[in-house]
Coordinates of C-alpha atoms and ligand atoms in Angstrom, one line a residue:
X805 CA 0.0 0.0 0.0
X806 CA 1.7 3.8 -0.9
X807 CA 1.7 6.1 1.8
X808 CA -1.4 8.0 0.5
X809 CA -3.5 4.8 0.8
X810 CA -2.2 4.0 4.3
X811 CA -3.3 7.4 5.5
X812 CA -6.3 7.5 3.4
X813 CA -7.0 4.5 5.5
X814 CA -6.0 5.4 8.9
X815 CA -8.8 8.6 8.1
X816 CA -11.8 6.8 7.0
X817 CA -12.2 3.3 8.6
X818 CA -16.3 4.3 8.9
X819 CA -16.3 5.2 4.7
X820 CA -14.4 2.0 4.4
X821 CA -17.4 0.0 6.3
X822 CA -20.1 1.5 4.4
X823 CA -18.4 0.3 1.0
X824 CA -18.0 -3.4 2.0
X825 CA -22.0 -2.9 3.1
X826 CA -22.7 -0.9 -0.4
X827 CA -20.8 -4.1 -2.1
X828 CA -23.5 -6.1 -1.3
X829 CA -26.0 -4.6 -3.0
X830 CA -24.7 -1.7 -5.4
X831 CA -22.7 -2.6 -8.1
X832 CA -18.8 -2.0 -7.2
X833 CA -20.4 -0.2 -4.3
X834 CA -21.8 2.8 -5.9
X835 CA -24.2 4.2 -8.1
X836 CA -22.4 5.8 -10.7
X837 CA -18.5 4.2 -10.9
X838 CA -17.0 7.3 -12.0
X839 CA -17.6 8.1 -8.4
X840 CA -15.1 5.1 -7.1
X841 CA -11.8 5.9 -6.7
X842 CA -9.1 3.3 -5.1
X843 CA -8.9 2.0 -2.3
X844 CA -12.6 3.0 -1.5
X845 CA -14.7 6.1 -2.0
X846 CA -15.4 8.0 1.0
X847 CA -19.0 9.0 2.0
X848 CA -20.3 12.3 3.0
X849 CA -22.3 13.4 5.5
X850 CA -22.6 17.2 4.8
X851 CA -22.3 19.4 2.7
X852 CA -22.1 23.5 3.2
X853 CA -21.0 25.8 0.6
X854 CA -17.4 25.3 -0.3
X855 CA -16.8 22.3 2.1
X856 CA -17.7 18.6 2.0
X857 CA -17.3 16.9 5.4
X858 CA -17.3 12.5 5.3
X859 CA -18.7 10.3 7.9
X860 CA -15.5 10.0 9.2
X861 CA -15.7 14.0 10.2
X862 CA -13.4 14.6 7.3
X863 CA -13.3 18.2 5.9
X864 CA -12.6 18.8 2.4
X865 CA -12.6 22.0 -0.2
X866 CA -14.5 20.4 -3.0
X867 CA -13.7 21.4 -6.3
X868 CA -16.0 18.1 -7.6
X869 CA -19.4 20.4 -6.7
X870 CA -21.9 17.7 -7.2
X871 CA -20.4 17.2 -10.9
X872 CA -19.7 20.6 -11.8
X873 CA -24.0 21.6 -10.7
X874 CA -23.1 24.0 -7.3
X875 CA -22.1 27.3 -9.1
X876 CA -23.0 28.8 -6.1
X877 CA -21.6 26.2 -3.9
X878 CA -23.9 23.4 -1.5
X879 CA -27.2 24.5 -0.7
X880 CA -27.0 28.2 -1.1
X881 CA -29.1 29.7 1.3
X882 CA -31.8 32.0 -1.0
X883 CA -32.2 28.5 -2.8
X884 CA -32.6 26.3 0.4
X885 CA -35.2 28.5 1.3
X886 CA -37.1 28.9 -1.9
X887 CA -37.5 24.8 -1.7
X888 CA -38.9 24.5 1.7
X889 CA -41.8 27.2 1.0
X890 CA -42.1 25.4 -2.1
X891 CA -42.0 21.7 -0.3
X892 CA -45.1 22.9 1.7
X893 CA -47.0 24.1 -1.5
X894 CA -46.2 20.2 -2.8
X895 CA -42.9 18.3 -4.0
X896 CA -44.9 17.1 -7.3
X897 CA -48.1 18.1 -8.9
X898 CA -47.5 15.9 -12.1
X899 CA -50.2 18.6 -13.7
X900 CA -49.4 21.7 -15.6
X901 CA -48.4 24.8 -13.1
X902 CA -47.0 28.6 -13.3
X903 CA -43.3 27.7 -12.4
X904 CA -42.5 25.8 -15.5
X905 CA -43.6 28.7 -17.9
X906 CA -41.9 31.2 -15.9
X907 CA -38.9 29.0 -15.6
X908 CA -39.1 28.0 -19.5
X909 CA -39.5 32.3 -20.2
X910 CA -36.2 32.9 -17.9
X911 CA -34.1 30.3 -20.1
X912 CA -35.5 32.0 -23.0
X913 CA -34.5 35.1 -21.9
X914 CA -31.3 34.2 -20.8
X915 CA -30.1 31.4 -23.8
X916 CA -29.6 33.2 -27.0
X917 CA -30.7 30.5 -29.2
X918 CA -34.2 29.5 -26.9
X919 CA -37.3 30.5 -28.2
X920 CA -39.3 27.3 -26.6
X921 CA -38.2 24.8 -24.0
X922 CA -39.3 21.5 -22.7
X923 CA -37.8 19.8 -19.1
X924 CA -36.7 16.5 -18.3
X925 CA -34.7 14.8 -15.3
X926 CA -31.4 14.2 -17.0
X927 CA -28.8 15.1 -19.4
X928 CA -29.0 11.9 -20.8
X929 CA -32.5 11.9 -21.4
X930 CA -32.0 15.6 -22.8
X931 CA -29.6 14.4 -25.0
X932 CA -31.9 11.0 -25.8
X933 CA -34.8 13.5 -26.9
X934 CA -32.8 16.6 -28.7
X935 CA -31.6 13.7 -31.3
X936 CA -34.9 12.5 -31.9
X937 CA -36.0 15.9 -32.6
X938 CA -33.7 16.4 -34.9
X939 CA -34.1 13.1 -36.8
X940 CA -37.8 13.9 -36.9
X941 CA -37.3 17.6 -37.9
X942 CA -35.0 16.8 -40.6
X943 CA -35.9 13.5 -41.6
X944 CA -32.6 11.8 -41.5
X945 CA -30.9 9.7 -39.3
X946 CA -27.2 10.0 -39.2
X947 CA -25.8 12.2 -36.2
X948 CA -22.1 13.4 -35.4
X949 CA -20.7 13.4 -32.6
X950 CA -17.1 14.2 -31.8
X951 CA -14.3 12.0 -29.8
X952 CA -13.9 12.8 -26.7
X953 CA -17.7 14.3 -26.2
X954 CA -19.6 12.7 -23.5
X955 CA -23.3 13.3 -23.7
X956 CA -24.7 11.4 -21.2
X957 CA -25.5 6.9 -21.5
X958 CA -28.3 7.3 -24.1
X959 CA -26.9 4.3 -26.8
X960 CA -26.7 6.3 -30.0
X961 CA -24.5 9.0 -28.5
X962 CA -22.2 6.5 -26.4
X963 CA -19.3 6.0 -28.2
X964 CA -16.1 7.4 -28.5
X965 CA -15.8 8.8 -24.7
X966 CA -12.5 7.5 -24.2
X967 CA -9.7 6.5 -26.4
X968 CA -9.3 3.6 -27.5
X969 CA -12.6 4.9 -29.7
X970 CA -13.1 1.6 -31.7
X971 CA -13.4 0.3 -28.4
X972 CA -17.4 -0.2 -27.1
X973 CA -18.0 2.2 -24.2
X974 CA -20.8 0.1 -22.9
X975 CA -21.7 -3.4 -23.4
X976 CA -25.3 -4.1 -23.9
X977 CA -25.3 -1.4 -27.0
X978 CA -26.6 -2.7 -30.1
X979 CA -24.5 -2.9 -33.2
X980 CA -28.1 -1.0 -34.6
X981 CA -28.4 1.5 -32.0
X982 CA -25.2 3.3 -33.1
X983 CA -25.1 2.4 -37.3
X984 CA -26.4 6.1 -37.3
X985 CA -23.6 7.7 -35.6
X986 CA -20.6 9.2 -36.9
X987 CA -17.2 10.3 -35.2
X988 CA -15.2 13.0 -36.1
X989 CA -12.1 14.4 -34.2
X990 CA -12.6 17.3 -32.1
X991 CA -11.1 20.4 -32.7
X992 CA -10.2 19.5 -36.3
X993 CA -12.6 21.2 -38.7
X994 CA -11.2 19.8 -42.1
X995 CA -11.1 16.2 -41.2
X996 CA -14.9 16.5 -39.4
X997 CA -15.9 17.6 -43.3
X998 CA -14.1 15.1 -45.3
X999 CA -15.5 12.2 -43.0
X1000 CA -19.0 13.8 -43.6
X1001 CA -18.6 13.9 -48.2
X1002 CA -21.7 12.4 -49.3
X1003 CA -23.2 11.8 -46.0
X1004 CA -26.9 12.8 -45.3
X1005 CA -27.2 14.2 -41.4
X1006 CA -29.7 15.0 -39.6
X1007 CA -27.6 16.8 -36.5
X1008 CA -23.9 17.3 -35.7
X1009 CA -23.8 17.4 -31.5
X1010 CA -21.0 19.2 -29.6
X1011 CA -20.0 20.3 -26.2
X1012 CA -18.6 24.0 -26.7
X1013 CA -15.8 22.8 -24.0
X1014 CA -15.6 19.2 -23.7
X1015 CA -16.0 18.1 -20.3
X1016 CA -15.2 14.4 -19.4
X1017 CA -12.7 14.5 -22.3
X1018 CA -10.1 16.9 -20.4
X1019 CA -11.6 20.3 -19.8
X1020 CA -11.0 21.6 -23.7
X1021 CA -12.0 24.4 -25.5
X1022 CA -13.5 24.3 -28.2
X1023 CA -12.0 26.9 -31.2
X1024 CA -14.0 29.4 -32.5
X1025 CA -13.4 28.9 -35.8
X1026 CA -14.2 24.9 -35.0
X1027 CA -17.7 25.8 -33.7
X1028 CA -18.2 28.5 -36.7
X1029 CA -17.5 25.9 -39.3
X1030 CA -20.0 23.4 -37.6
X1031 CA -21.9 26.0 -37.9
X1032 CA -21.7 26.8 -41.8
X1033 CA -21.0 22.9 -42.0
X1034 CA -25.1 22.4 -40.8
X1035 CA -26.7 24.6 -42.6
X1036 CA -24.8 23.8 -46.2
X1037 CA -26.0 19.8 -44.6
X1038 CA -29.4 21.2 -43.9
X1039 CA -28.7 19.6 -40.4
X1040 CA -29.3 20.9 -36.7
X1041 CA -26.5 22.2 -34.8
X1042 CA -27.0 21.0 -31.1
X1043 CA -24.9 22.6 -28.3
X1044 CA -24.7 20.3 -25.3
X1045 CA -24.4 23.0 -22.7
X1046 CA -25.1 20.9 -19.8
X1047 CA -21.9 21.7 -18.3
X1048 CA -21.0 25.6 -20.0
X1049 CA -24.7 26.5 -19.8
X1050 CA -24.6 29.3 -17.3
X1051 CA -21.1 28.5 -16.3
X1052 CA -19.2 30.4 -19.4
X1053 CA -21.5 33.0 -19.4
X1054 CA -25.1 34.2 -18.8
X1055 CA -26.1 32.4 -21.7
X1056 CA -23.6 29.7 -21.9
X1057 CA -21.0 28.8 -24.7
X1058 CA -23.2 30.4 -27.3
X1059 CA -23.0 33.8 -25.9
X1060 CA -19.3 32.9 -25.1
X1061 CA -18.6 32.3 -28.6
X1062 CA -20.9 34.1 -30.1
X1063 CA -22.5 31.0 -32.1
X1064 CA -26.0 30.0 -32.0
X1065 CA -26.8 26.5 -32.2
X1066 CA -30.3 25.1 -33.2
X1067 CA -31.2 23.3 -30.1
X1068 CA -29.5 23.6 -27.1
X1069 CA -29.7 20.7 -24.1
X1070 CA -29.4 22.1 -20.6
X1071 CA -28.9 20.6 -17.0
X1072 CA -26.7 20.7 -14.2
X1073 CA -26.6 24.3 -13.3
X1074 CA -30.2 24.6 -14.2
X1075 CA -31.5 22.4 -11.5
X1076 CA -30.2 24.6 -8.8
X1077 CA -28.8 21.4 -7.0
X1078 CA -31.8 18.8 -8.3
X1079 CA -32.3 16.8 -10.6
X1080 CA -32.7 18.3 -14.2
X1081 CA -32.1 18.0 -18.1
X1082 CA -33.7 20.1 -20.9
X1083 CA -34.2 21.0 -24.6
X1084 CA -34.1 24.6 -25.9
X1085 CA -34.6 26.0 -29.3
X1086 CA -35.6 27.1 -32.4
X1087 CA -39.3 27.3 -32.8
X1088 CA -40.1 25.5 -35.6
X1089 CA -37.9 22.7 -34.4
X1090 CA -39.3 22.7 -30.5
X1091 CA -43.1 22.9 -32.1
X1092 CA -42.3 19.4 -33.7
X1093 CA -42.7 18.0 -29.6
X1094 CA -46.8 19.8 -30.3
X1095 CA -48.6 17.0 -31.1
X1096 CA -51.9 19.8 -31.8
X1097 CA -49.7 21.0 -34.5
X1098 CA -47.5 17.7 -36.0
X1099 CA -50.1 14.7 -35.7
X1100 CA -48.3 11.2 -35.8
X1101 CA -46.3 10.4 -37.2
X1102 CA -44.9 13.8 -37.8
X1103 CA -44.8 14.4 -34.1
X1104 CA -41.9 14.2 -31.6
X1105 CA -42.3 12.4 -28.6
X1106 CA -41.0 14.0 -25.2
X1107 CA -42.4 13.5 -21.6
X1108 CA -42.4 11.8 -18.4
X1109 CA -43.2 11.9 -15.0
X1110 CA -41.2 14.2 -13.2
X1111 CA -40.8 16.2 -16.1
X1112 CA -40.9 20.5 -14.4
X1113 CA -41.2 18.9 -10.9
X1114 CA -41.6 22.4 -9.4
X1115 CA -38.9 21.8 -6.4
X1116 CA -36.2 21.3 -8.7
X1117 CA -38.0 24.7 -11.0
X1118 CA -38.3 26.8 -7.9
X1119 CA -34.2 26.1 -6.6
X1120 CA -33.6 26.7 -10.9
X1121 CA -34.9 29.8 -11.3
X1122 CA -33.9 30.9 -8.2
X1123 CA -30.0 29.8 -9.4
X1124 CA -30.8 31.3 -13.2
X1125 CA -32.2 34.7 -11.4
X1126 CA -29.3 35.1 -9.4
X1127 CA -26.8 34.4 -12.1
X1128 CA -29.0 36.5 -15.1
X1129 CA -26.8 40.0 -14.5
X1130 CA -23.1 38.0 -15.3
X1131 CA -21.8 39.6 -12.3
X1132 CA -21.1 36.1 -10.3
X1133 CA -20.3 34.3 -13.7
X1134 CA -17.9 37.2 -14.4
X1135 CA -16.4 37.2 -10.7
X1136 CA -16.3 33.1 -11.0
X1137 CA -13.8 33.6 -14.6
X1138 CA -11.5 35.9 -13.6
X1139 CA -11.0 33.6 -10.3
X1140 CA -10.5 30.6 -12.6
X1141 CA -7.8 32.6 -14.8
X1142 CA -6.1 34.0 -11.6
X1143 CA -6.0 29.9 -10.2
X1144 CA -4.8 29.1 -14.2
X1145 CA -1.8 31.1 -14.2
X1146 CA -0.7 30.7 -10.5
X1147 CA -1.0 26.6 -10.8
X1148 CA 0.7 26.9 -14.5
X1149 CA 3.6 29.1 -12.7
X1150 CA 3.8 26.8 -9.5
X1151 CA 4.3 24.1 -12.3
X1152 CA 6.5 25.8 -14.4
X1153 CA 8.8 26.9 -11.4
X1154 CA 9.2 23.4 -10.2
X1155 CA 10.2 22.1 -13.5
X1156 CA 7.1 20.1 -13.6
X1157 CA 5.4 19.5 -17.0
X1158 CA 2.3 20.4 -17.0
X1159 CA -0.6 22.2 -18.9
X1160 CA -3.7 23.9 -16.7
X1161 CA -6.5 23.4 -18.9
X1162 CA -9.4 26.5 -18.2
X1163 CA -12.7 27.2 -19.5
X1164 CA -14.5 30.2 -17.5
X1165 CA -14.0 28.8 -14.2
X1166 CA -13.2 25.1 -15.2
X1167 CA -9.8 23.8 -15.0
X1168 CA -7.7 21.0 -15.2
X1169 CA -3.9 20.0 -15.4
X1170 CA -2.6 17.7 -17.5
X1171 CA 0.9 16.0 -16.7
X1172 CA 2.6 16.8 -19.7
X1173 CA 4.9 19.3 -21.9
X1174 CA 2.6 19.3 -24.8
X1175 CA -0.5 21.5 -24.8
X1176 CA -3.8 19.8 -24.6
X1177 CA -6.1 21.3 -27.2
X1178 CA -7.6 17.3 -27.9
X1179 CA -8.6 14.3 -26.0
X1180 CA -6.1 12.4 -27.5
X1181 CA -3.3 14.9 -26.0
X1182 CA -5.7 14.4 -23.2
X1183 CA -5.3 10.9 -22.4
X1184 CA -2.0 10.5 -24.1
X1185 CA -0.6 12.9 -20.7
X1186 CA 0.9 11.0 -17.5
X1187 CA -2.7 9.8 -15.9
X1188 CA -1.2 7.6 -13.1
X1189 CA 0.8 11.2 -12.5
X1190 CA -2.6 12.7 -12.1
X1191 CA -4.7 10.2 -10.1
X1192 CA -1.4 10.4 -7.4
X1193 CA -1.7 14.5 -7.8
X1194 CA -5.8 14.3 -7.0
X1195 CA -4.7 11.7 -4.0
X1196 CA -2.0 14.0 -2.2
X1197 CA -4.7 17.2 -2.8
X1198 CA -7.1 15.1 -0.7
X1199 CA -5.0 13.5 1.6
X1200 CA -4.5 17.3 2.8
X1201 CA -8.2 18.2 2.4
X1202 CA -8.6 19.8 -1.4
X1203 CA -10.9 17.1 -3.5
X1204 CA -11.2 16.4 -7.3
X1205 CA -12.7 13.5 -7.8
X1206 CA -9.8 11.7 -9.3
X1207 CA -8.8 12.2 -12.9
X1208 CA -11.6 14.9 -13.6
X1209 CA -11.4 18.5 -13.7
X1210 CA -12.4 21.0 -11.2
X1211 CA -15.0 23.5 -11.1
X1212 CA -14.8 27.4 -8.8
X1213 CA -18.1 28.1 -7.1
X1214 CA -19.0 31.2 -5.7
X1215 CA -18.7 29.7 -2.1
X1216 CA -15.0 29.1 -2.5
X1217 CA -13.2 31.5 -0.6
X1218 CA -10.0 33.5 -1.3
X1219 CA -8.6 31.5 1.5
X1220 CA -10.2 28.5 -0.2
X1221 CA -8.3 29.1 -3.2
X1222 CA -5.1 30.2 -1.7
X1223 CA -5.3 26.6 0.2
X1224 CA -5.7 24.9 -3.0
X1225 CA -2.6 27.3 -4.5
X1226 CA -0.7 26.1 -1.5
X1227 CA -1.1 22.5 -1.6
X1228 CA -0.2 22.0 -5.3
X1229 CA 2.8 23.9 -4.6
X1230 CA 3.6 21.7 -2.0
X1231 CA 3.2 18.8 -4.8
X1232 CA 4.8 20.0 -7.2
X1233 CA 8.1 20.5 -4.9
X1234 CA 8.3 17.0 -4.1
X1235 CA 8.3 16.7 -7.8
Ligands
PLP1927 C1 -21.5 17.5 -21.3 C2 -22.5 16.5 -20.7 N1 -23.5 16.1 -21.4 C3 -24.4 15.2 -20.8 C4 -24.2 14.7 -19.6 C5 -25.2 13.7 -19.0 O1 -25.9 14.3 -18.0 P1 -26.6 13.4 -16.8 O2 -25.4 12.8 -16.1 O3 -27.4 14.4 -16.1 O4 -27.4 12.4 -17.5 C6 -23.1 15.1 -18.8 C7 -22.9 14.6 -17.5 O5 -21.9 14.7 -16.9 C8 -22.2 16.1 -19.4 O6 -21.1 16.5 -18.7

């Protein structure tokens, strides 16, 4: 056992306990395995703004934030409150109610590219939806998507996460399920055409900073010539913005970059800490989903039970209304280009190679000399280096869940910060 594990260890015999119990009856112990990490994952037992505390009475800074959803850290106070007046008024109606307009007109307002939305629980099932639209809408089948881009399990859209591409993400998909999908490399405008000569699509689907695949931004000129690429294609352009939608900016990547998609799909953020996914749009595309105006078996499908549950609309649009002015977002970037350039410098200093990834207030470093503008750099950087960096942070009470970038909320302090500044340093001079 390395050091780190053995004091991992000596912290967190109660975590340890609950995963030989969660063994039993969770699959490797949890419900989602990008949450394990080795030995065993340690389980919280609150969670307050900036600071995640485990059952062990651990503290740590967490730079995970509930996968990137806590821009304004755990259970913000205007939002706590907002759910418990609305808890009284009912947790579900599961019949139409005012919330879900007003929260479908503040997305509107604040999305450049949303002229109609509809809500689900999941990016997934956002994603699952935003393709069928687009098939319908357009009539075709084929979709893009890019290597690297994760969009959530549905099984057209899963493939190519993680290199080796040819390799199945998931088994279980069918050989059927993804005949329509095509990859293209990120980043790489000329090769994305020449793979699409001669092929009919129906939508090319992108993330305007890929997430899981190593905190990269995407180039303007890339997303431009998707852009022009769709509409020579007549295909839909679809921005998956669950995790730059009012992170980047106000209006997420599309304001960033200036670049309006077709349909948009939402969540994270949006939820305001609960569950949430969503599709936003063009009209005539969303109107497809209006089964008064397309009868079958022109119209869409898109529903489901929990679909606007008002708790998770009332702690949304009390997130979107507090981040509608920029000033937070604003605040939330120039923090994450101040921590950018310190942990590039610390790095740099130490004779370390390594390149800090940033997107607004997204970052992530990569153990190599080379920069990382694609997922192949990505995975082709030291990644045992970086699982070992993740380890030592939260051995001395910073967490990243291992291997995956980390996100600035407005609950992180400038001490918060400084601690995280101060403990890579540390790192980074033991070499
Ligand atoms: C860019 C992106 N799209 C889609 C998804 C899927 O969302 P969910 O996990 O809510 O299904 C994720 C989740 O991490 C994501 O990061």
């Amino acid at each position: 056992m390395s050091d780190l594990e053995t004091d991992f260890t000596s912290r967190t015999s109660s975590s340890k306990r609950l995963h030989e119990r969660a063994k039993h009856v969770l699959p490797a112990g949890v419900s989602y395995f990008i949450r394990y990490f080795e030995p065993y994952p340690f389980y919280i037992s609150q969670a307050k703004g900036s600071s995640i505390r485990d059952v062990d009475g651990n503290s740590y800074i967490d730079f995970w934030m509930g996968h990137y959803t806590h821009i304004l850290g755990h259970s913000p106070a205007n939002i706590v409150m907002e759910v418990r007046k609305q808890i009284e008024r009912g947790s579900h109606y599961g019949v139409c109610h005012e919330l879900e307009i007003s929260m479908a007109e503040q997305i509107v307002k604040m999305v450049p590219s949303a002229q109609m939305v509809r809500f689900c629980n999941s990016g997934t099932e956002a994603a699952m939806y935003a393709v069928r639209l687009a098939r319908a809408f357009t009539g075709k089948a084929k979709l893009v998507k890019f290597e690297g881009g994760w969009h959530g399990g549905y099984d057209a859209l899963h493939t190519a996460v993680s290199p080796p591409f040819h390799v199945p993400e998931s088994n279980g998909i069918t050989t059927s399920a993804l005949a329509d999908t095509v990859v293209a490399p990120f980043n790489d405008l000329d090769e994305t055409v020449e793979r699409l000569r001669n092929i009919e699509i129906a939508a090319v689907i992108v993330e305007p900073v890929l997430g899981a695949g190593g905190c990269i931004p995407a180039e303007r000129e890339f997303l431009k010539g998707l852009r022009e690429l769709c509409v020579s294609k007549d295909a839909l352009l679809l921005f998956d913005e669950i995790i730059t939608g009012f992170r980047l900016s106000p209006g997420g990547g599309q304001q960033y970059y200036s670049i309006e998609p077709d349909l948009t799909i939402l969540g994270k953020i949006l939820g305001g800490g609960f569950p949430v996914g969503a599709i936003a749009g063009r009209r005539d595309v969303m109107e497809l989903m209006d089964p008064l105006l397309h009868e079958r078996p022109d119209f869409s499908f898109q529903g489901g039970t929990f679909t606007a549950n008002p708790v998770t609309l009332t702690a949304g649009l009390e997130m979107l209304k507090t981040l509608e002015n920029g000033r937070i977002i604003n605040q939330l970037n120039d923090e994450g280009r101040r921590v950018q350039v310190a942990l590039q410098d610390i790095f740099d200093r130490a004779n370390v190679d390594a390149q800090v990834n940033r997107a607004g207030s997204l970052f992530h470093t990569h153990f190599t000399k080379d920069r990382v503008n694609s997922v192949n750099a990505a995975f082709d950087a030291d990644r045992e280096k970086l699982n070992d960096f993740h380890h030592a942070l939260m051995t001395n009470g910073v967490f990243f869940l291992p291997r995956k970038m980390g996100a600035i909320s407005s609950a992180h302090s400038g001490e918060d910060l400084d601690r995280l500044l101060n403990e890579v340093q540390k790192y980074a001079k033991r070499g």
